[in-house]
Short mmCIF file of C-alpha atoms in Angstrom, two decimals:
data_model
loop_
_atom_site.label_atom_id
_atom_site.label_comp_id
_atom_site.label_asym_id
_atom_site.label_seq_id
_atom_site.Cartn_x
_atom_site.Cartn_y
_atom_site.Cartn_z
CA MET A 814 -112.88 -57.61 39.09
CA ALA A 815 -110.15 -55.35 36.90
CA ASN A 816 -109.56 -55.61 33.31
CA PHE A 817 -107.45 -53.22 31.53
CA SER A 818 -106.59 -53.12 27.20
CA LYS A 819 -103.86 -52.19 24.67
CA SER A 820 -105.55 -51.56 21.27
CA ASN A 821 -103.44 -54.27 19.95
CA VAL A 822 -104.16 -57.27 21.90
CA PRO A 823 -107.70 -58.68 23.35
CA GLN A 824 -108.71 -57.10 25.95
CA PHE A 825 -108.76 -59.95 29.20
CA SER A 826 -110.96 -59.91 32.27
CA VAL A 827 -110.81 -62.65 35.47
CA ASP A 828 -114.49 -62.67 37.30
CA VAL A 829 -112.84 -64.47 40.56
CA TYR A 830 -115.59 -67.07 42.71
CA GLN A 831 -115.05 -68.76 45.91
CA ASN A 832 -117.08 -68.65 49.60
CA GLU A 833 -114.81 -66.47 51.87
CA TYR A 834 -115.85 -67.27 54.47
CA LEU A 835 -114.07 -69.57 56.81
CA PRO A 836 -114.68 -71.38 59.79
CA GLU A 837 -112.89 -70.19 63.22
CA GLY A 838 -109.56 -71.61 62.10
CA GLY A 839 -110.21 -73.03 59.55
CA ARG A 840 -107.59 -71.75 56.71
CA GLU A 841 -107.45 -73.22 53.20
CA VAL A 842 -108.94 -70.65 50.76
CA ASN A 843 -110.87 -71.71 47.18
CA ALA A 844 -111.20 -69.78 44.07
CA ILE A 845 -112.35 -70.45 40.69
CA VAL A 846 -110.40 -67.25 38.36
CA THR A 847 -112.21 -67.95 34.89
CA VAL A 848 -110.32 -65.74 32.69
CA THR A 849 -112.04 -64.30 29.11
CA SER A 850 -110.31 -63.03 26.62
CA THR A 851 -112.86 -60.78 23.91
CA GLY A 852 -111.41 -58.46 21.18
CA GLY A 853 -109.22 -60.40 19.48
CA GLY A 854 -109.35 -63.02 17.02
CA THR A 855 -112.06 -66.08 15.74
CA SER A 856 -111.36 -68.11 13.64
CA GLY A 857 -114.12 -67.49 11.54
CA SER A 858 -112.37 -63.90 11.33
CA ALA A 859 -109.06 -65.19 11.53
CA LEU A 860 -109.32 -67.08 8.16
CA ALA A 861 -111.56 -64.08 6.19
CA GLY A 862 -108.43 -63.44 4.42
CA ALA A 863 -107.14 -66.52 4.13
CA ASN A 864 -106.35 -67.48 -0.03
CA THR A 865 -106.28 -63.90 -0.83
CA GLY A 866 -102.44 -63.13 -0.93
CA SER A 867 -103.03 -60.21 1.65
CA VAL A 868 -101.40 -60.84 5.04
CA PRO A 869 -102.23 -60.41 8.77
CA GLY A 870 -103.67 -57.10 9.45
CA PRO A 871 -101.94 -54.20 12.42
CA GLY A 872 -104.44 -56.71 15.06
CA GLN A 873 -103.86 -60.41 14.38
CA ALA A 874 -100.24 -61.44 15.60
CA PRO A 875 -96.96 -62.24 13.21
CA ALA A 876 -97.70 -66.38 13.18
CA ALA A 877 -95.08 -69.44 12.68
CA VAL A 878 -97.44 -72.75 12.66
CA VAL A 879 -95.01 -76.47 11.95
CA ILE A 880 -96.39 -79.06 11.30
CA MET A 881 -95.64 -82.11 12.06
CA VAL A 882 -95.74 -85.44 10.12
CA ASP A 883 -94.76 -88.95 11.12
CA CYS A 884 -93.76 -91.54 8.85
CA SER A 885 -91.71 -93.87 10.01
CA GLY A 886 -92.41 -97.41 8.50
CA SER A 887 -95.77 -97.91 10.58
CA MET A 888 -98.01 -95.41 8.38
CA ASP A 889 -97.26 -97.54 5.67
CA TYR A 890 -99.86 -99.84 7.21
CA PRO A 891 -102.53 -99.55 5.81
CA PRO A 892 -101.02 -97.71 3.31
CA THR A 893 -104.45 -95.44 3.49
CA LYS A 894 -103.19 -93.56 6.92
CA MET A 895 -100.15 -92.34 4.89
CA ARG A 896 -102.22 -91.11 1.85
CA ASN A 897 -105.11 -89.01 5.03
CA ALA A 898 -101.68 -87.98 6.45
CA ARG A 899 -100.32 -85.84 3.35
CA GLU A 900 -104.22 -85.26 2.41
CA ALA A 901 -105.15 -83.45 5.89
CA THR A 902 -101.50 -81.13 6.23
CA ALA A 903 -102.54 -79.87 3.09
CA ALA A 904 -106.18 -78.95 4.80
CA ALA A 905 -104.07 -77.66 6.35
CA ILE A 906 -102.23 -75.40 5.30
CA ASP A 907 -104.90 -74.40 3.35
CA ALA A 908 -106.23 -72.95 6.52
CA LEU A 909 -103.58 -71.00 7.35
CA ARG A 910 -103.86 -67.38 6.80
CA ASP A 911 -102.50 -65.22 4.26
CA GLY A 912 -98.40 -63.70 5.85
CA THR A 913 -97.96 -66.93 8.20
CA ALA A 914 -94.90 -68.45 8.18
CA PHE A 915 -94.97 -72.20 8.04
CA SER A 916 -93.15 -75.80 7.88
CA VAL A 917 -93.90 -79.02 7.12
CA VAL A 918 -91.35 -81.71 9.03
CA ALA A 919 -91.23 -85.34 7.64
CA GLY A 920 -91.18 -87.27 11.69
CA THR A 921 -88.86 -90.26 11.32
CA HIS A 922 -86.09 -91.98 13.47
CA VAL A 923 -84.93 -88.75 12.56
CA ALA A 924 -86.44 -85.47 10.89
CA LYS A 925 -86.42 -83.62 8.14
CA ASP A 926 -88.21 -80.00 7.00
CA ILE A 927 -89.16 -81.08 3.40
CA TYR A 928 -90.68 -77.62 2.83
CA PRO A 929 -89.52 -75.50 2.02
CA GLY A 930 -86.24 -76.65 3.33
CA ASN A 931 -83.54 -75.66 4.58
CA GLY A 932 -84.33 -74.71 8.34
CA ARG A 933 -86.21 -71.55 7.01
CA LEU A 934 -90.03 -70.60 7.22
CA ALA A 935 -92.26 -70.18 3.60
CA VAL A 936 -94.42 -67.43 3.47
CA ALA A 937 -98.39 -68.80 3.10
CA GLY A 938 -99.96 -67.76 -0.32
CA ARG A 939 -101.61 -69.07 -3.15
CA THR A 940 -97.42 -70.14 -4.55
CA THR A 941 -96.49 -71.62 -1.28
CA ARG A 942 -99.43 -73.62 -1.31
CA ALA A 943 -99.11 -74.97 -4.07
CA GLN A 944 -95.22 -75.89 -3.42
CA ALA A 945 -96.12 -77.12 -0.22
CA ARG A 946 -98.98 -79.51 -2.09
CA GLU A 947 -96.42 -80.27 -4.50
CA ALA A 948 -93.34 -81.44 -1.49
CA LEU A 949 -96.68 -83.26 0.11
CA ARG A 950 -96.30 -85.31 -2.69
CA ARG A 951 -93.43 -86.83 -2.02
CA LEU A 952 -93.82 -88.39 1.45
CA SER A 953 -92.94 -91.23 1.87
CA ALA A 954 -93.45 -93.92 4.97
CA GLY A 955 -90.48 -95.66 6.47
CA GLY A 956 -87.65 -95.25 9.10
CA GLY A 957 -88.29 -95.22 12.88
CA THR A 958 -89.92 -92.87 15.30
CA ALA A 959 -87.68 -90.41 17.40
CA ILE A 960 -90.25 -87.49 18.39
CA GLY A 961 -87.91 -85.51 19.82
CA THR A 962 -85.86 -84.94 16.87
CA TRP A 963 -88.83 -83.26 15.56
CA LEU A 964 -89.53 -81.27 18.55
CA ARG A 965 -86.50 -79.85 18.38
CA LEU A 966 -85.99 -78.83 14.58
CA ALA A 967 -89.76 -77.57 14.99
CA ASP A 968 -88.61 -75.91 18.12
CA ARG A 969 -85.43 -73.79 15.85
CA LEU A 970 -87.78 -73.40 13.11
CA LEU A 971 -90.68 -71.60 15.39
CA ASN A 972 -87.69 -69.45 16.99
CA THR A 973 -86.01 -68.39 13.50
CA PRO A 974 -86.00 -64.29 13.13
CA ASP A 975 -86.60 -64.21 10.00
CA ALA A 976 -89.72 -66.24 9.72
CA ALA A 977 -91.76 -63.20 10.41
CA GLY A 978 -90.18 -60.03 8.95
CA GLY A 979 -86.82 -60.28 10.96
CA ALA A 980 -88.82 -60.83 14.13
CA VAL A 981 -89.03 -64.26 16.27
CA PRO A 982 -93.05 -64.41 15.48
CA GLN A 983 -94.98 -64.15 18.59
CA ILE A 984 -97.70 -66.92 17.35
CA ARG A 985 -95.87 -70.20 17.89
CA HIS A 986 -97.33 -73.06 16.79
CA GLY A 987 -96.63 -76.89 15.95
CA ILE A 988 -99.40 -79.66 14.96
CA LEU A 989 -97.66 -82.93 15.69
CA LEU A 990 -99.19 -86.66 13.79
CA THR A 991 -97.51 -90.18 14.90
CA ASP A 992 -99.59 -93.61 14.29
CA GLY A 993 -97.32 -95.18 17.17
CA ARG A 994 -94.73 -95.58 20.50
CA ASN A 995 -91.39 -93.46 20.60
CA GLU A 996 -89.71 -96.54 20.05
CA HIS A 997 -86.38 -94.76 18.78
CA GLU A 998 -84.89 -92.60 21.28
CA ALA A 999 -85.04 -92.86 24.80
CA PRO A 1000 -87.91 -91.09 26.74
CA GLU A 1001 -85.28 -89.30 28.74
CA ASP A 1002 -84.91 -87.47 25.36
CA LEU A 1003 -88.07 -87.08 24.39
CA ARG A 1004 -87.94 -85.54 27.75
CA ALA A 1005 -85.89 -83.32 27.74
CA ALA A 1006 -86.24 -82.22 24.06
CA LEU A 1007 -90.07 -80.60 25.66
CA ASP A 1008 -87.91 -79.45 28.38
CA ALA A 1009 -86.50 -76.97 26.53
CA ALA A 1010 -89.38 -76.44 24.08
CA ALA A 1011 -91.76 -75.44 27.20
CA GLY A 1012 -92.50 -72.35 26.63
CA ARG A 1013 -91.36 -71.56 23.13
CA PHE A 1014 -93.74 -72.56 21.20
CA THR A 1015 -96.89 -74.30 21.98
CA CYS A 1016 -97.79 -77.93 20.55
CA ASP A 1017 -101.51 -80.08 19.83
CA ALA A 1018 -100.97 -84.42 19.38
CA ARG A 1019 -102.68 -86.49 17.56
CA GLY A 1020 -102.78 -90.09 17.42
CA VAL A 1021 -103.85 -91.99 14.24
CA GLY A 1022 -105.23 -95.29 14.59
CA THR A 1023 -104.10 -97.29 17.84
CA ASP A 1024 -100.79 -98.30 17.80
CA TRP A 1025 -99.24 -95.48 20.17
CA GLU A 1026 -98.86 -94.09 24.12
CA VAL A 1027 -101.42 -92.28 24.68
CA LYS A 1028 -99.69 -91.18 27.63
CA GLU A 1029 -96.75 -89.93 25.75
CA VAL A 1030 -99.46 -88.11 23.17
CA THR A 1031 -101.77 -86.70 26.02
CA GLY A 1032 -97.73 -85.82 27.73
CA ILE A 1033 -96.62 -84.22 24.50
CA ALA A 1034 -99.93 -81.92 24.14
CA SER A 1035 -99.84 -81.36 28.07
CA ALA A 1036 -96.06 -79.57 28.51
CA LEU A 1037 -95.91 -77.12 24.75
CA LEU A 1038 -99.75 -76.52 26.22
CA GLY A 1039 -102.06 -77.90 23.32
CA THR A 1040 -104.99 -79.91 22.73
CA ALA A 1041 -103.93 -83.58 22.91
CA ASP A 1042 -106.67 -86.21 20.17
CA ILE A 1043 -107.22 -89.15 19.45
CA VAL A 1044 -108.11 -89.71 15.29
CA ALA A 1045 -109.37 -93.87 15.61
CA ASP A 1046 -109.84 -93.79 11.71
CA PRO A 1047 -108.05 -92.11 9.64
CA SER A 1048 -110.51 -90.59 6.95
CA GLY A 1049 -111.02 -88.20 9.55
CA LEU A 1050 -107.84 -86.81 10.08
CA SER A 1051 -108.54 -83.97 6.95
CA ALA A 1052 -111.36 -82.44 9.01
CA ASP A 1053 -109.24 -82.80 13.22
CA PHE A 1054 -106.36 -80.65 10.93
CA THR A 1055 -108.54 -78.28 9.59
CA ARG A 1056 -110.31 -77.70 12.90
CA MET A 1057 -107.05 -77.70 14.65
CA MET A 1058 -105.23 -74.81 12.37
CA GLU A 1059 -108.48 -72.95 12.14
CA ASP A 1060 -108.26 -72.39 15.97
CA ALA A 1061 -104.58 -71.67 15.81
CA MET A 1062 -105.28 -69.16 13.58
CA GLY A 1063 -107.79 -67.71 16.02
CA LYS A 1064 -105.00 -66.93 18.12
CA GLU A 1065 -103.95 -63.69 19.02
CA ILE A 1066 -102.08 -63.51 21.70
CA ALA A 1067 -98.63 -65.40 22.98
CA ASP A 1068 -96.60 -65.89 26.58
CA VAL A 1069 -99.93 -64.72 28.87
CA ALA A 1070 -98.80 -66.03 32.35
CA LEU A 1071 -101.08 -66.26 35.10
CA ARG A 1072 -99.71 -64.53 38.07
CA LEU A 1073 -99.99 -65.28 41.68
CA TRP A 1074 -99.13 -62.40 44.66
CA THR A 1075 -99.83 -63.67 48.05
CA PRO A 1076 -99.35 -61.98 51.29
CA VAL A 1077 -96.26 -63.20 54.20
CA GLY A 1078 -97.19 -66.27 55.49
CA VAL A 1079 -99.72 -67.41 52.59
CA GLU A 1080 -99.03 -70.40 51.28
CA ILE A 1081 -99.79 -72.13 47.61
CA LYS A 1082 -101.46 -75.63 47.90
CA PHE A 1083 -102.37 -75.36 43.96
CA VAL A 1084 -103.03 -73.83 41.13
CA LYS A 1085 -104.52 -75.88 38.54
CA GLN A 1086 -106.14 -74.88 34.56
CA VAL A 1087 -109.85 -76.94 34.91
CA ALA A 1088 -111.43 -76.05 32.13
CA PRO A 1089 -111.63 -76.54 29.40
CA THR A 1090 -109.83 -80.10 30.65
CA VAL A 1091 -107.65 -80.21 33.47
CA GLU A 1092 -104.07 -79.04 33.60
CA GLN A 1093 -102.50 -79.35 36.69
CA LEU A 1094 -99.92 -75.54 36.79
CA THR A 1095 -98.06 -75.68 40.57
CA GLY A 1096 -95.23 -77.77 39.29
CA ARG A 1097 -94.68 -74.45 36.70
CA ARG A 1098 -93.97 -72.33 38.29
CA THR A 1099 -91.86 -69.08 37.31
CA GLU A 1100 -90.40 -66.94 40.57
CA VAL A 1101 -90.54 -63.67 39.15
CA GLY A 1102 -90.02 -61.38 42.66
CA PRO A 1103 -91.37 -61.53 46.16
CA ARG A 1104 -93.62 -64.05 47.04
CA ALA A 1105 -95.15 -63.40 42.84
CA GLY A 1106 -95.18 -66.23 40.75
CA ASP A 1107 -96.38 -66.78 36.41
CA TYR A 1108 -97.91 -69.53 35.42
CA PRO A 1109 -97.93 -70.28 31.79
CA THR A 1110 -101.08 -70.35 29.70
CA GLY A 1111 -99.97 -69.92 26.21
CA SER A 1112 -102.25 -68.22 23.77
CA TRP A 1113 -104.91 -67.01 23.18
CA GLY A 1114 -107.96 -66.08 21.60
CA ASP A 1115 -111.41 -65.55 22.21
CA GLU A 1116 -112.54 -67.16 24.16
CA SER A 1117 -112.83 -68.76 28.39
CA ARG A 1118 -110.48 -70.93 30.40
CA ASP A 1119 -111.15 -71.55 34.12
CA TYR A 1120 -108.77 -72.02 37.07
CA HIS A 1121 -108.18 -73.13 40.37
CA VAL A 1122 -106.97 -71.85 43.16
CA CYS A 1123 -106.01 -73.21 46.89
CA VAL A 1124 -104.19 -71.83 48.74
CA GLN A 1125 -103.94 -71.64 52.82
CA VAL A 1126 -103.76 -68.85 55.02
CA PRO A 1127 -102.47 -67.60 58.63
CA GLU A 1128 -104.82 -68.61 61.35
CA ALA A 1129 -107.06 -65.67 62.51
CA GLY A 1130 -110.07 -64.87 65.04
CA ILE A 1131 -113.44 -63.93 63.76
CA GLY A 1132 -114.04 -61.28 62.55
CA GLN A 1133 -110.92 -60.81 61.01
CA GLU A 1134 -110.43 -60.72 57.22
CA MET A 1135 -107.10 -60.60 55.16
CA LEU A 1136 -106.36 -60.12 51.00
CA ALA A 1137 -105.24 -64.49 50.77
CA ALA A 1138 -103.56 -63.87 46.85
CA ARG A 1139 -103.84 -61.00 43.63
CA VAL A 1140 -104.26 -63.21 40.57
CA SER A 1141 -103.17 -61.14 36.92
CA LEU A 1142 -103.05 -62.20 33.49
CA VAL A 1143 -99.45 -60.53 32.51
CA LEU A 1144 -98.16 -60.23 29.29
CA PRO A 1145 -94.37 -60.13 28.96
CA ASP A 1146 -92.56 -57.52 27.13
CA PRO A 1147 -89.96 -58.92 24.53
CA ALA A 1148 -87.85 -56.08 25.73
CA GLY A 1149 -87.72 -57.17 28.84
CA GLY A 1150 -88.90 -54.13 30.67
CA VAL A 1151 -92.07 -54.00 33.19
CA PRO A 1152 -94.78 -56.80 31.93
CA GLN A 1153 -98.14 -55.06 31.10
CA THR A 1154 -101.31 -56.13 33.69
CA LEU A 1155 -104.09 -57.41 31.01
CA SER A 1156 -106.49 -58.19 34.85
CA GLN A 1157 -106.83 -58.70 37.76
CA GLY A 1158 -108.58 -60.29 40.67
CA LEU A 1159 -108.31 -60.53 44.44
CA VAL A 1160 -109.26 -63.89 46.67
CA ARG A 1161 -110.08 -63.10 50.02
CA ALA A 1162 -110.70 -64.86 53.42
CA VAL A 1163 -113.23 -63.95 56.09
CA TRP A 1164 -113.01 -65.31 59.50
CA THR A 1165 -116.92 -65.71 60.55
CA ASP A 1166 -119.04 -67.02 63.22
CA ASP A 1167 -121.70 -68.11 61.19
CA MET A 1168 -122.28 -71.56 60.57
CA THR A 1169 -124.40 -71.06 57.43
CA ALA A 1170 -121.41 -68.84 55.57
CA SER A 1171 -118.41 -70.96 56.47
CA THR A 1172 -119.86 -74.24 55.47
CA SER A 1173 -121.20 -73.55 52.03
CA ILE A 1174 -119.47 -74.18 49.74
CA ASN A 1175 -118.93 -72.26 46.41
CA PRO A 1176 -120.90 -74.41 43.52
CA GLN A 1177 -117.93 -73.14 40.86
CA VAL A 1178 -115.74 -74.37 43.14
CA ALA A 1179 -117.87 -78.02 43.80
CA HIS A 1180 -118.02 -78.67 40.64
CA TYR A 1181 -114.79 -78.03 39.14
CA THR A 1182 -113.50 -80.62 42.31
CA GLY A 1183 -115.96 -82.76 41.07
CA GLN A 1184 -114.59 -82.89 37.06
CA ALA A 1185 -111.06 -83.00 38.90
CA GLU A 1186 -111.75 -86.10 40.28
CA LEU A 1187 -113.67 -86.98 37.37
CA ALA A 1188 -109.90 -86.84 35.39
CA GLN A 1189 -108.01 -88.43 37.94
CA VAL A 1190 -110.41 -91.99 38.53
CA ILE A 1191 -111.01 -92.64 34.71
CA GLN A 1192 -107.15 -92.57 34.81
CA GLN A 1193 -106.55 -94.78 37.94
CA GLY A 1194 -109.52 -96.82 36.76
CA LEU A 1195 -107.90 -97.58 33.47
CA ASP A 1196 -104.98 -98.02 34.83
CA ALA A 1197 -105.99 -100.81 37.07
CA ARG A 1198 -107.78 -102.25 34.43
CA LYS A 1199 -104.97 -102.54 32.41
CA SER A 1200 -102.83 -103.85 34.61
CA GLY A 1201 -105.44 -106.63 35.94
CA ASN A 1202 -107.31 -105.35 39.54
CA LEU A 1203 -110.18 -105.31 38.02
CA ASP A 1204 -111.93 -104.31 41.31
CA GLY A 1205 -110.21 -101.98 41.73
CA ALA A 1206 -110.59 -101.03 37.51
CA THR A 1207 -115.02 -101.37 38.34
CA ALA A 1208 -114.52 -98.86 41.55
CA LYS A 1209 -112.44 -96.35 39.86
CA LEU A 1210 -114.94 -97.09 37.15
CA GLY A 1211 -118.15 -96.45 38.55
CA ARG A 1212 -117.46 -93.31 40.22
CA ALA A 1213 -116.49 -91.13 36.73
CA VAL A 1214 -119.76 -92.65 35.77
CA GLN A 1215 -121.62 -90.84 39.12
CA LEU A 1216 -119.30 -88.29 38.99
CA ALA A 1217 -119.45 -87.81 35.06
CA ALA A 1218 -123.86 -87.92 35.41
CA ALA A 1219 -124.03 -85.29 38.42
CA SER A 1220 -120.92 -83.15 36.49
CA GLY A 1221 -123.52 -83.28 33.27
CA ASN A 1222 -120.20 -84.18 31.74
CA ALA A 1223 -122.15 -86.16 28.80
CA ASP A 1224 -119.04 -86.70 26.38
CA THR A 1225 -117.11 -88.63 29.63
CA ALA A 1226 -120.65 -90.20 30.10
CA LYS A 1227 -120.77 -92.05 26.44
CA LEU A 1228 -117.15 -92.99 26.43
CA LEU A 1229 -117.21 -94.28 29.89
CA ALA A 1230 -120.45 -96.56 28.18
CA LYS A 1231 -117.89 -97.58 25.99
CA VAL A 1232 -116.02 -99.65 28.02
CA VAL A 1233 -118.22 -100.24 31.20
CA ASP A 1234 -121.81 -101.49 31.35
CA VAL A 1235 -123.98 -98.68 34.00
CA VAL A 1236 -126.79 -100.21 36.76
CA ASP A 1237 -127.52 -97.43 38.24
CA GLU A 1238 -124.77 -94.18 37.33
CA ALA A 1239 -126.83 -91.83 40.30
CA THR A 1240 -124.39 -95.16 42.35
CA GLY A 1241 -121.53 -95.42 40.50
CA THR A 1242 -122.72 -98.72 40.64
CA VAL A 1243 -120.86 -100.80 36.57
CA ARG A 1244 -119.75 -103.90 35.45
CA LEU A 1245 -116.82 -104.00 33.40
CA LYS A 1246 -117.30 -104.92 29.76
CA ALA A 1247 -116.22 -108.15 28.95
CA LYS A 1248 -114.84 -107.01 25.31
CA VAL A 1249 -114.06 -103.54 25.60
CA ALA A 1250 -112.65 -101.87 21.35
CA GLU A 1251 -108.57 -101.09 21.78
CA ALA A 1252 -110.25 -97.00 20.22
CA ASP A 1253 -112.49 -97.30 22.82
CA GLU A 1254 -110.64 -97.07 25.67
CA MET A 1255 -107.85 -94.57 24.02
CA THR A 1256 -110.30 -92.68 23.34
CA LEU A 1257 -112.04 -92.21 26.59
CA GLU A 1258 -108.14 -92.44 28.36
CA THR A 1259 -107.30 -89.04 25.66
CA ARG A 1260 -110.30 -87.25 26.38
CA SER A 1261 -110.21 -87.95 30.69
CA THR A 1262 -109.34 -84.18 30.78
CA LYS A 1263 -112.41 -82.49 29.37
CA THR A 1264 -114.19 -81.06 30.92
CA VAL A 1265 -117.79 -79.06 31.27
CA ARG A 1266 -118.39 -75.78 31.90
CA VAL A 1267 -119.63 -75.19 35.84
CA LYS A 1268 -123.14 -73.63 34.65
CA LYS A 1269 -123.79 -70.37 35.70
#
């Protein structure tokens, strides 16, 4: 483990957990890389100056947030839904740190920045909060849903140089609320908007009620390195929006990349985040030099995340050892110079004829392999259930119950128990429930990628 820090950024550390021993002929090396950021912002400290008229201090990055509120016609059914959305947006604005640039976008089949308007961002303070709340009163439901247009406008606003004293804000974050399917643009239009926005800002996405498409909302959050969740009862929006904004205000450093360097002959099989959620990163690699590539991790506050790195090394004889990979956390230089290395760790391979050493599975690797399988079998089980393949659904969701119990993932186990009757969790024996509330099924699907940390 190594770590490096500068006074104006949090301190990062990297810990590598693996069994480096391979049998003769063994080639696959697995490691769990735990990245921890400390000494930056936390939700509490970031909000300490809120509503006081103060501006971010020298340790706080200039930040900008755009809140995208679904104002399509369906938001009027029931009428309380639109009111709850207005109240939630006001609560999120109250949770902004003073000095943060912000905007509110009303989303229908078109996108309109209703505050402050004219393609600008306001700076959070007493006056602008009051003005924004007044603007929210004019939000009304009517029109279609074209989420790609909302994201494109948010992208333009968040990357506006005048938002932070003439500079593009370092922390750029979106919050997106929708209650319906993206019916007024082609799926490829939304995909193109996400591809264009990736790496330019992060975005949390929320579905309110039960008439939206889970894969659309989770796909937005995944592409933009944010969180996704369901708010089945619109009355819960204010609390959820406040939590989201507090988390956003706790971010102190953006655009951190996980850099993987591998020696000649080593092949990368996959790189994925495995905690706090499962997120596949393999296909997001950006080449940065000979045998080195960067994987995006988004913005960081005081937090810890786990990544699973799997590489294939060349065959070697008993007693030989090699560096299988070097994992670094890097921060790009805005001026285009040499990136700053925040921390790094090493993944090793050692060939041995000791069967006990070479066949033992590292506890962290075993745990997260199970958590990744848990997320996968829930998705497969729910897809099978929707398509009428009840035997397949029973088998997959039974395996999910077994994995959730074995790993101590109590939250997921509770969600599964609303979709299946558990006969024996140890063997994964279940029966599909005859009737399942739509909100329960959507909650399980939306939260299926949430994992529990390995017990150290």
